[in-house]
């Protein structure tokens, strides 16, 4: 097991440790660097991820490799139509020896939880996740139990197979920090994948080393919140989010929680680039994965072939971008440019 030996470097050169995490996960997930970086942005923010893609592209492998890389406990929940809330949160069981009820934690009590095919379970069970995703604790029989720290939920849903599925409610979609897809690998990486499978007997994630401890991950998460965001960029974020609320093609725009999410993901993006401050490009690069899944199109817009991603791209291009930024960080705002 390989772990970090100088925690002070997490503050001096955090981008180097972040690169080690990405490179380590890539030992199991081939040719998906962008997806690995995006998921890591969510992890650094302490947020949850919705992985929306077809089966067999490596979603589970990515999550397992990420947990192993950061020395985090991992649990997988396979959601089914007959699953009950107690199946994931835990249940109180009467102990005949002590004449008391004892709480037996469910699989939700883990650092990294993979909620596989979340949209296959009914609304009652989906609702059991809302408290955990927002407050980082669960309530069973009137007693509140805190989840381990860090706690990150990564849920998957199949965007093609709709039979026997339930639409994720708006409240739950809004609690996912980002939504991403992995996509198919290119031919070169798929050939490499075939070659590796001949030489390995275990799951690819089992070959991933631990390069970061849990307490060091928590330090990195705190470091993200210290990344400077200029007031002009805060106004830019609010203008962008407000534009989604007023757009005629949208029934539901982004919430204030989305504004916070956009700022935090931009901070994580800046830290991954080795900067202690956010620039406009950071916001533009994370806007789609942070906001698009929170937008609900009108029926007319859907019939016209509009998509939330395309609409958001247009809004980003239309907003005035704050600048100017010098090599040493944000300078005074001297003007606005398209």
XYZ file of C-alpha atoms in Angstrom, residues 24-247:
224
model
C -3.860 6.020 -9.863
C -7.555 5.674 -10.771
C -6.578 5.514 -14.440
C -4.832 2.229 -13.683
C -8.317 0.707 -13.491
C -10.340 3.047 -15.722
C -8.659 3.346 -19.107
C -9.065 6.358 -21.373
C -11.550 8.241 -19.169
C -9.419 11.015 -17.714
C -12.095 13.685 -18.188
C -14.648 11.596 -16.301
C -12.165 10.831 -13.529
C -11.395 14.546 -13.156
C -15.084 15.429 -13.062
C -15.881 12.870 -10.376
C -12.867 14.033 -8.387
C -14.179 17.607 -8.536
C -17.336 16.387 -6.812
C -15.326 14.425 -4.242
C -13.212 17.488 -3.428
C -16.431 19.458 -2.923
C -17.941 16.688 -0.803
C -20.821 16.481 -3.280
C -22.791 13.666 -4.881
C -22.589 12.427 -8.464
C -25.186 11.124 -10.911
C -23.545 8.799 -13.446
C -25.906 8.540 -16.384
C -24.751 6.130 -19.060
C -25.332 2.771 -20.681
C -24.277 -0.447 -18.901
C -20.762 -1.807 -19.190
C -18.738 1.390 -19.615
C -16.953 1.209 -16.251
C -19.113 3.189 -13.825
C -18.744 0.705 -10.972
C -15.030 0.242 -11.640
C -14.507 4.004 -11.480
C -16.244 4.318 -8.113
C -14.449 1.319 -6.588
C -11.067 2.537 -7.799
C -11.714 6.009 -6.416
C -12.656 4.631 -2.984
C -9.560 2.435 -2.860
C -7.304 5.290 -3.958
C -8.439 7.462 -1.053
C -8.622 4.708 1.593
C -12.405 5.112 1.872
C -14.900 2.418 2.818
C -17.100 1.390 -0.103
C -20.569 -0.127 -0.337
C -22.701 -0.885 -3.369
C -26.506 -0.882 -3.245
C -28.335 -2.561 -6.123
C -31.698 -0.798 -6.211
C -34.779 -2.835 -7.088
C -38.535 -2.110 -7.172
C -39.142 -4.021 -3.919
C -36.430 -2.297 -1.880
C -37.517 -0.611 1.364
C -36.007 2.499 3.014
C -34.769 0.366 5.929
C -32.784 -1.749 3.466
C -30.432 1.169 2.921
C -30.597 3.232 6.124
C -30.596 0.393 8.631
C -33.057 -1.044 11.119
C -33.567 -1.287 14.890
C -33.555 -4.890 16.132
C -34.681 -6.042 19.567
C -31.933 -7.707 21.580
C -33.436 -10.331 23.871
C -30.349 -10.422 26.076
C -30.358 -6.704 26.889
C -34.117 -6.120 26.410
C -33.250 -3.112 24.269
C -33.425 -2.188 20.624
C -30.088 -2.043 18.806
C -29.509 -0.158 15.605
C -27.944 -2.108 12.774
C -26.553 0.308 10.179
C -27.443 -0.210 6.534
C -25.080 0.035 3.555
C -25.532 3.815 3.528
C -23.058 3.974 6.415
C -19.959 4.096 4.264
C -17.624 6.788 2.932
C -18.396 6.144 -0.717
C -21.704 4.562 -1.676
C -22.607 3.380 -5.161
C -26.377 3.536 -5.683
C -26.681 1.325 -8.736
C -29.733 1.922 -10.964
C -31.263 4.351 -8.498
C -34.253 5.025 -10.761
C -35.430 1.398 -10.442
C -36.617 1.894 -6.870
C -39.928 3.633 -5.996
C -40.249 7.159 -4.627
C -40.531 6.066 -0.980
C -37.080 4.492 -1.025
C -35.597 7.286 -3.116
C -36.876 9.761 -0.518
C -34.896 7.970 2.173
C -31.746 9.253 0.485
C -32.726 12.934 0.614
C -31.835 13.414 4.277
C -28.574 11.538 3.853
C -27.555 13.533 0.776
C -28.289 16.925 2.322
C -27.706 16.597 6.073
C -25.245 13.680 6.032
C -27.295 11.736 8.577
C -30.333 9.435 8.677
C -33.252 9.157 11.085
C -34.530 5.709 12.073
C -37.334 5.252 14.629
C -37.007 8.886 15.664
C -33.278 8.652 16.371
C -30.753 10.477 14.186
C -27.513 8.729 13.222
C -24.643 10.629 11.621
C -23.042 9.140 8.534
C -19.253 8.727 8.318
C -17.135 11.574 7.023
C -16.519 11.913 4.188
C -19.831 10.680 2.779
C -20.313 10.739 -1.000
C -23.107 9.099 -2.958
C -22.527 8.144 -6.584
C -25.724 6.982 -8.268
C -26.197 5.444 -11.701
C -29.165 5.367 -14.007
C -29.612 3.958 -17.478
C -30.728 6.723 -19.881
C -32.084 4.250 -22.450
C -34.055 1.540 -20.660
C -37.131 3.197 -19.144
C -39.343 0.152 -18.556
C -39.702 -0.529 -14.836
C -38.043 2.736 -13.810
C -39.165 5.796 -11.864
C -38.221 9.352 -12.731
C -35.930 10.908 -10.151
C -37.810 13.805 -8.501
C -36.636 17.399 -8.828
C -35.643 17.577 -5.154
C -33.313 14.623 -5.567
C -31.807 15.800 -8.854
C -31.013 19.117 -7.193
C -29.023 17.335 -4.497
C -26.604 15.838 -7.006
C -23.677 18.213 -7.325
C -22.892 17.086 -10.868
C -24.170 14.743 -13.576
C -21.762 13.121 -16.009
C -21.505 10.247 -18.477
C -18.509 8.067 -19.259
C -19.211 7.157 -22.863
C -17.599 4.379 -24.870
C -13.787 4.174 -25.001
C -12.033 4.824 -28.279
C -10.627 1.863 -30.211
C -7.086 2.236 -28.911
C -8.131 2.225 -25.280
C -10.584 -0.627 -25.800
C -7.800 -2.748 -27.307
C -5.649 -1.899 -24.274
C -8.559 -2.928 -22.049
C -8.705 -6.328 -23.750
C -4.975 -6.788 -23.310
C -5.067 -5.998 -19.607
C -7.945 -8.410 -19.002
C -5.726 -11.300 -20.162
C -3.067 -10.511 -17.582
C -5.334 -9.903 -14.602
C -7.308 -12.387 -12.568
C -8.941 -9.955 -10.146
C -11.194 -6.926 -10.582
C -9.281 -3.962 -12.111
C -9.996 -1.800 -9.045
C -8.202 -4.331 -6.832
C -4.889 -3.363 -8.431
C -5.291 0.304 -7.451
C -3.078 1.520 -4.597
C -3.991 3.855 -1.771
C -2.278 7.210 -2.274
C -4.311 9.414 0.078
C -5.708 8.863 3.566
C -9.216 9.866 4.638
C -7.991 12.660 6.899
C -5.902 14.036 4.037
C -8.921 13.989 1.763
C -10.833 16.024 4.340
C -7.951 18.533 4.389
C -8.141 18.812 0.600
C -11.893 19.379 0.809
C -11.334 22.215 3.271
C -8.657 23.647 0.994
C -11.196 23.864 -1.853
C -13.415 26.201 0.189
C -10.437 28.543 0.725
C -9.941 29.131 -3.018
C -10.673 32.821 -3.693
C -13.760 33.780 -5.694
C -13.872 37.409 -6.781
C -17.113 39.301 -6.167
C -17.459 39.896 -9.906
C -17.486 36.134 -10.459
C -20.124 35.661 -7.774
C -22.304 38.157 -9.666
C -21.565 36.246 -12.870
C -22.724 32.983 -11.274
C -25.934 34.569 -10.019
C -26.623 36.156 -13.425
C -26.187 32.796 -15.136
C -28.430 30.958 -12.675
C -31.056 33.709 -12.799
C -31.121 33.462 -16.586
C -32.207 29.808 -16.298
C -35.141 30.844 -14.114
C -36.385 33.374 -16.636
C -35.856 31.393 -19.836
